[in-house]
Amino acid sequence: MNGFAAAVVLLGVLWAPISALKGFSLLDPVNGYVTGTMTIDNGNHVVDVHVRSGVFSSDTIFDYSTGYVATRLFSRNACFIMKLDKDRIPELENLGRVAFERETMRTVYSPDNVWVEFQSGHSRLGNLEDWLRYGKPIERLCAGLPLYQLSNIQPPTNTSACANAGIPSILGINICENISGEGY
């Protein structure tokens, strides 16, 4: 019986880092206030980010199992979805490591930034096919909201039509409105 108990304990120790939820407080790099939280679910390959900043609040889901990222901007009452670009967005394991380093070291960092745009007036409500493609976490975030597809862009010269989301001090997602209608 002692051998069985030892095996169960060993499996628990080995399994815990893989399936555990890891939570992080996201600090404002200037004043050190907690501006959001990030939860990493290694078992389901999902990162859930909540940023609370008044009218600029957002929730973002990085679903590494489906390969999509969705951001709900509360100021626009809409969801913005893009393909997870592994060249521009860190791997799941790296997000946890960087978040831990920045949480413990409390040093001001310049986050990586992803610039994306959407075409105003080109939204739609999600359907069953969308939710099967994007996955349950994104469906829970975006159901009932207009969905906009995002495309990668270079940083624009005028950022007044852009909203900030993502993970403060780690990965900025800058969502810009394409008001010219070009590029689609």
PDB file of C-alpha atoms in Angstrom:
ATOM      1  CA  MET A   1       0.000   0.000   0.000  1.00  0.00           C
ATOM      2  CA  ASN A   2       2.867   2.413   0.702  1.00  0.00           C
ATOM      3  CA  GLY A   3       4.171   1.921  -2.838  1.00  0.00           C
ATOM      4  CA  PHE A   4       0.748   2.776  -4.240  1.00  0.00           C
ATOM      5  CA  ALA A   5       0.527   5.917  -2.097  1.00  0.00           C
ATOM      6  CA  ALA A   6       4.004   6.990  -3.200  1.00  0.00           C
ATOM      7  CA  ALA A   7       3.043   6.506  -6.859  1.00  0.00           C
ATOM      8  CA  VAL A   8      -0.115   8.578  -6.416  1.00  0.00           C
ATOM      9  CA  VAL A   9       1.830  11.386  -4.722  1.00  0.00           C
ATOM     10  CA  LEU A  10       4.486  11.297  -7.453  1.00  0.00           C
ATOM     11  CA  LEU A  11       1.831  11.477 -10.186  1.00  0.00           C
ATOM     12  CA  GLY A  12       0.166  14.387  -8.373  1.00  0.00           C
ATOM     13  CA  VAL A  13       3.449  16.283  -8.163  1.00  0.00           C
ATOM     14  CA  LEU A  14       4.217  15.694 -11.838  1.00  0.00           C
ATOM     15  CA  TRP A  15       0.668  16.442 -13.031  1.00  0.00           C
ATOM     16  CA  ALA A  16       0.122  19.641 -11.002  1.00  0.00           C
ATOM     17  CA  PRO A  17       2.360  21.951 -13.079  1.00  0.00           C
ATOM     18  CA  ILE A  18       0.779  20.722 -16.299  1.00  0.00           C
ATOM     19  CA  SER A  19      -2.888  21.093 -15.405  1.00  0.00           C
ATOM     20  CA  ALA A  20      -2.856  23.818 -12.787  1.00  0.00           C
ATOM     21  CA  LEU A  21      -4.298  27.235 -13.255  1.00  0.00           C
ATOM     22  CA  LYS A  22      -1.738  29.975 -12.759  1.00  0.00           C
ATOM     23  CA  GLY A  23      -2.894  33.450 -11.865  1.00  0.00           C
ATOM     24  CA  PHE A  24      -0.990  36.719 -12.248  1.00  0.00           C
ATOM     25  CA  SER A  25      -1.695  40.307 -11.265  1.00  0.00           C
ATOM     26  CA  LEU A  26      -0.992  42.745 -14.076  1.00  0.00           C
ATOM     27  CA  LEU A  27       0.509  45.976 -12.828  1.00  0.00           C
ATOM     28  CA  ASP A  28       0.520  49.371 -14.425  1.00  0.00           C
ATOM     29  CA  PRO A  29       4.208  49.984 -15.176  1.00  0.00           C
ATOM     30  CA  VAL A  30       4.009  53.642 -14.149  1.00  0.00           C
ATOM     31  CA  ASN A  31       2.144  53.654 -10.830  1.00  0.00           C
ATOM     32  CA  GLY A  32       2.233  49.956  -9.879  1.00  0.00           C
ATOM     33  CA  TYR A  33      -1.548  49.611  -9.498  1.00  0.00           C
ATOM     34  CA  VAL A  34      -3.145  46.310 -10.434  1.00  0.00           C
ATOM     35  CA  THR A  35      -4.896  46.959 -13.732  1.00  0.00           C
ATOM     36  CA  GLY A  36      -5.880  43.421 -14.539  1.00  0.00           C
ATOM     37  CA  THR A  37      -5.463  39.722 -14.039  1.00  0.00           C
ATOM     38  CA  MET A  38      -4.239  36.897 -16.227  1.00  0.00           C
ATOM     39  CA  THR A  39      -5.044  33.225 -15.701  1.00  0.00           C
ATOM     40  CA  ILE A  40      -3.139  30.551 -17.591  1.00  0.00           C
ATOM     41  CA  ASP A  41      -4.896  27.201 -17.931  1.00  0.00           C
ATOM     42  CA  ASN A  42      -2.144  24.856 -19.114  1.00  0.00           C
ATOM     43  CA  GLY A  43      -4.524  21.886 -19.225  1.00  0.00           C
ATOM     44  CA  ASN A  44      -6.834  23.534 -21.762  1.00  0.00           C
ATOM     45  CA  HIS A  45      -4.141  25.726 -23.415  1.00  0.00           C
ATOM     46  CA  VAL A  46      -6.083  28.927 -22.715  1.00  0.00           C
ATOM     47  CA  VAL A  47      -4.993  32.303 -21.342  1.00  0.00           C
ATOM     48  CA  ASP A  48      -7.757  34.509 -19.923  1.00  0.00           C
ATOM     49  CA  VAL A  49      -6.944  38.217 -19.436  1.00  0.00           C
ATOM     50  CA  HIS A  50      -9.172  40.785 -17.697  1.00  0.00           C
ATOM     51  CA  VAL A  51      -8.099  44.436 -17.860  1.00  0.00           C
ATOM     52  CA  ARG A  52     -10.054  46.971 -15.823  1.00  0.00           C
ATOM     53  CA  SER A  53      -9.445  50.535 -16.865  1.00  0.00           C
ATOM     54  CA  GLY A  54     -12.814  52.278 -16.922  1.00  0.00           C
ATOM     55  CA  VAL A  55     -14.135  52.816 -20.409  1.00  0.00           C
ATOM     56  CA  PHE A  56     -10.962  51.189 -21.799  1.00  0.00           C
ATOM     57  CA  SER A  57     -11.619  47.825 -20.100  1.00  0.00           C
ATOM     58  CA  SER A  58     -11.254  44.623 -22.076  1.00  0.00           C
ATOM     59  CA  ASP A  59     -11.246  40.847 -21.780  1.00  0.00           C
ATOM     60  CA  THR A  60      -9.013  38.742 -24.018  1.00  0.00           C
ATOM     61  CA  ILE A  61      -8.873  34.989 -24.585  1.00  0.00           C
ATOM     62  CA  PHE A  62      -5.808  33.354 -26.135  1.00  0.00           C
ATOM     63  CA  ASP A  63      -6.950  29.850 -27.126  1.00  0.00           C
ATOM     64  CA  TYR A  64      -3.822  27.974 -28.170  1.00  0.00           C
ATOM     65  CA  SER A  65      -5.783  24.773 -28.847  1.00  0.00           C
ATOM     66  CA  THR A  66      -7.906  26.397 -31.586  1.00  0.00           C
ATOM     67  CA  GLY A  67      -5.301  28.955 -32.671  1.00  0.00           C
ATOM     68  CA  TYR A  68      -7.464  32.061 -32.150  1.00  0.00           C
ATOM     69  CA  VAL A  69      -7.360  35.188 -30.001  1.00  0.00           C
ATOM     70  CA  ALA A  70     -10.523  37.116 -29.137  1.00  0.00           C
ATOM     71  CA  THR A  71     -10.752  40.505 -27.451  1.00  0.00           C
ATOM     72  CA  ARG A  72     -13.929  42.015 -26.091  1.00  0.00           C
ATOM     73  CA  LEU A  73     -13.678  45.789 -25.933  1.00  0.00           C
ATOM     74  CA  PHE A  74     -16.257  47.112 -23.511  1.00  0.00           C
ATOM     75  CA  SER A  75     -16.148  50.598 -25.071  1.00  0.00           C
ATOM     76  CA  ARG A  76     -17.314  49.164 -28.403  1.00  0.00           C
ATOM     77  CA  ASN A  77     -19.512  46.351 -27.031  1.00  0.00           C
ATOM     78  CA  ALA A  78     -18.017  44.037 -29.647  1.00  0.00           C
ATOM     79  CA  CYS A  79     -15.592  41.126 -30.047  1.00  0.00           C
ATOM     80  CA  PHE A  80     -12.527  41.185 -32.277  1.00  0.00           C
ATOM     81  CA  ILE A  81     -11.069  37.875 -33.424  1.00  0.00           C
ATOM     82  CA  MET A  82      -7.753  37.077 -35.060  1.00  0.00           C
ATOM     83  CA  LYS A  83      -5.697  34.030 -35.870  1.00  0.00           C
ATOM     84  CA  LEU A  84      -2.988  33.375 -33.294  1.00  0.00           C
ATOM     85  CA  ASP A  85       0.199  34.358 -35.128  1.00  0.00           C
ATOM     86  CA  LYS A  86       3.057  32.480 -33.450  1.00  0.00           C
ATOM     87  CA  ASP A  87       5.606  34.895 -34.934  1.00  0.00           C
ATOM     88  CA  ARG A  88       3.957  37.848 -33.155  1.00  0.00           C
ATOM     89  CA  ILE A  89       2.311  36.310 -30.070  1.00  0.00           C
ATOM     90  CA  PRO A  90       4.397  34.412 -27.486  1.00  0.00           C
ATOM     91  CA  GLU A  91       3.904  30.705 -26.852  1.00  0.00           C
ATOM     92  CA  LEU A  92       1.777  29.717 -23.853  1.00  0.00           C
ATOM     93  CA  GLU A  93       4.802  28.680 -21.786  1.00  0.00           C
ATOM     94  CA  ASN A  94       6.591  31.966 -22.500  1.00  0.00           C
ATOM     95  CA  LEU A  95       3.607  34.083 -21.429  1.00  0.00           C
ATOM     96  CA  GLY A  96       3.680  32.483 -17.981  1.00  0.00           C
ATOM     97  CA  ARG A  97       7.429  32.929 -17.637  1.00  0.00           C
ATOM     98  CA  VAL A  98       7.354  36.575 -18.731  1.00  0.00           C
ATOM     99  CA  ALA A  99       4.361  37.330 -16.490  1.00  0.00           C
ATOM    100  CA  PHE A 100       6.132  35.790 -13.500  1.00  0.00           C
ATOM    101  CA  GLU A 101       9.326  37.745 -14.198  1.00  0.00           C
ATOM    102  CA  ARG A 102       7.502  41.045 -14.552  1.00  0.00           C
ATOM    103  CA  GLU A 103       5.322  40.405 -11.511  1.00  0.00           C
ATOM    104  CA  THR A 104       8.264  39.581  -9.254  1.00  0.00           C
ATOM    105  CA  MET A 105      10.848  42.013 -10.605  1.00  0.00           C
ATOM    106  CA  ARG A 106       8.403  44.949 -10.868  1.00  0.00           C
ATOM    107  CA  THR A 107      10.586  46.606 -13.465  1.00  0.00           C
ATOM    108  CA  VAL A 108       9.154  48.845 -16.145  1.00  0.00           C
ATOM    109  CA  TYR A 109       9.140  46.914 -19.403  1.00  0.00           C
ATOM    110  CA  SER A 110       8.194  47.938 -22.856  1.00  0.00           C
ATOM    111  CA  PRO A 111       5.647  45.378 -24.041  1.00  0.00           C
ATOM    112  CA  ASP A 112       5.690  43.740 -27.432  1.00  0.00           C
ATOM    113  CA  ASN A 113       2.930  45.191 -29.577  1.00  0.00           C
ATOM    114  CA  VAL A 114       0.674  43.651 -32.189  1.00  0.00           C
ATOM    115  CA  TRP A 115      -1.103  46.066 -34.512  1.00  0.00           C
ATOM    116  CA  VAL A 116      -4.350  44.879 -36.112  1.00  0.00           C
ATOM    117  CA  GLU A 117      -7.309  46.507 -37.829  1.00  0.00           C
ATOM    118  CA  PHE A 118     -10.957  45.840 -38.532  1.00  0.00           C
ATOM    119  CA  GLN A 119     -13.326  47.176 -41.159  1.00  0.00           C
ATOM    120  CA  SER A 120     -16.123  49.207 -39.584  1.00  0.00           C
ATOM    121  CA  GLY A 121     -19.570  47.990 -40.638  1.00  0.00           C
ATOM    122  CA  HIS A 122     -18.350  44.475 -41.449  1.00  0.00           C
ATOM    123  CA  SER A 123     -19.471  42.633 -38.335  1.00  0.00           C
ATOM    124  CA  ARG A 124     -21.739  39.664 -37.867  1.00  0.00           C
ATOM    125  CA  LEU A 125     -23.114  37.576 -35.049  1.00  0.00           C
ATOM    126  CA  GLY A 126     -21.420  34.241 -34.401  1.00  0.00           C
ATOM    127  CA  ASN A 127     -23.068  31.023 -35.501  1.00  0.00           C
ATOM    128  CA  LEU A 128     -22.512  27.344 -34.692  1.00  0.00           C
ATOM    129  CA  GLU A 129     -19.752  27.030 -37.309  1.00  0.00           C
ATOM    130  CA  ASP A 130     -17.895  29.992 -35.776  1.00  0.00           C
ATOM    131  CA  TRP A 131     -18.106  28.608 -32.252  1.00  0.00           C
ATOM    132  CA  LEU A 132     -16.853  25.202 -33.386  1.00  0.00           C
ATOM    133  CA  ARG A 133     -13.866  26.897 -35.033  1.00  0.00           C
ATOM    134  CA  TYR A 134     -13.114  29.391 -32.229  1.00  0.00           C
ATOM    135  CA  GLY A 135     -13.851  27.101 -29.262  1.00  0.00           C
ATOM    136  CA  LYS A 136     -15.935  27.315 -26.083  1.00  0.00           C
ATOM    137  CA  PRO A 137     -13.834  29.921 -24.202  1.00  0.00           C
ATOM    138  CA  ILE A 138     -14.180  32.406 -27.075  1.00  0.00           C
ATOM    139  CA  GLU A 139     -17.871  31.563 -27.462  1.00  0.00           C
ATOM    140  CA  ARG A 140     -18.443  32.359 -23.764  1.00  0.00           C
ATOM    141  CA  LEU A 141     -16.642  35.685 -24.220  1.00  0.00           C
ATOM    142  CA  CYS A 142     -18.283  36.767 -27.484  1.00  0.00           C
ATOM    143  CA  ALA A 143     -21.735  35.157 -27.737  1.00  0.00           C
ATOM    144  CA  GLY A 144     -24.391  37.751 -28.561  1.00  0.00           C
ATOM    145  CA  LEU A 145     -21.865  40.417 -29.583  1.00  0.00           C
ATOM    146  CA  PRO A 146     -20.923  41.591 -33.081  1.00  0.00           C
ATOM    147  CA  LEU A 147     -17.776  39.805 -34.318  1.00  0.00           C
ATOM    148  CA  TYR A 148     -15.090  41.601 -36.297  1.00  0.00           C
ATOM    149  CA  GLN A 149     -12.268  39.788 -38.056  1.00  0.00           C
ATOM    150  CA  LEU A 150      -8.862  41.379 -37.470  1.00  0.00           C
ATOM    151  CA  SER A 151      -5.953  41.558 -39.883  1.00  0.00           C
ATOM    152  CA  ASN A 152      -2.320  42.432 -39.131  1.00  0.00           C
ATOM    153  CA  ILE A 153      -1.011  45.876 -40.063  1.00  0.00           C
ATOM    154  CA  GLN A 154       2.077  47.987 -39.547  1.00  0.00           C
ATOM    155  CA  PRO A 155       1.819  50.632 -36.799  1.00  0.00           C
ATOM    156  CA  PRO A 156      -0.175  53.539 -38.261  1.00  0.00           C
ATOM    157  CA  THR A 157       1.004  57.136 -38.108  1.00  0.00           C
ATOM    158  CA  ASN A 158      -2.327  58.241 -36.595  1.00  0.00           C
ATOM    159  CA  THR A 159      -3.400  56.023 -33.689  1.00  0.00           C
ATOM    160  CA  SER A 160      -6.494  58.026 -32.678  1.00  0.00           C
ATOM    161  CA  ALA A 161      -8.804  55.330 -34.093  1.00  0.00           C
ATOM    162  CA  CYS A 162      -7.022  52.566 -32.133  1.00  0.00           C
ATOM    163  CA  ALA A 163      -7.947  50.887 -28.849  1.00  0.00           C
ATOM    164  CA  ASN A 164      -5.497  49.108 -26.572  1.00  0.00           C
ATOM    165  CA  ALA A 165      -6.102  45.602 -25.250  1.00  0.00           C
ATOM    166  CA  GLY A 166      -4.040  42.488 -24.610  1.00  0.00           C
ATOM    167  CA  ILE A 167      -1.817  41.919 -21.591  1.00  0.00           C
ATOM    168  CA  PRO A 168      -0.523  45.115 -19.920  1.00  0.00           C
ATOM    169  CA  SER A 169       3.303  45.317 -19.803  1.00  0.00           C
ATOM    170  CA  ILE A 170       3.611  41.984 -21.681  1.00  0.00           C
ATOM    171  CA  LEU A 171       1.763  42.025 -25.011  1.00  0.00           C
ATOM    172  CA  GLY A 172      -0.173  45.006 -26.307  1.00  0.00           C
ATOM    173  CA  ILE A 173      -2.882  44.377 -28.878  1.00  0.00           C
ATOM    174  CA  ASN A 174      -3.671  47.625 -30.651  1.00  0.00           C
ATOM    175  CA  ILE A 175      -6.989  47.383 -32.479  1.00  0.00           C
ATOM    176  CA  CYS A 176      -7.452  50.073 -35.124  1.00  0.00           C
ATOM    177  CA  GLU A 177     -10.492  50.915 -37.195  1.00  0.00           C
ATOM    178  CA  ASN A 178      -9.931  50.956 -40.958  1.00  0.00           C
ATOM    179  CA  ILE A 179     -12.068  53.918 -41.900  1.00  0.00           C
ATOM    180  CA  SER A 180     -10.802  54.153 -45.464  1.00  0.00           C
ATOM    181  CA  GLY A 181     -12.143  50.727 -46.473  1.00  0.00           C
ATOM    182  CA  GLU A 182      -8.864  49.833 -48.162  1.00  0.00           C
ATOM    183  CA  GLY A 183      -6.964  46.651 -47.494  1.00  0.00           C
ATOM    184  CA  TYR A 184      -9.886  44.216 -47.469  1.00  0.00           C
TER     185      TYR A 184
END
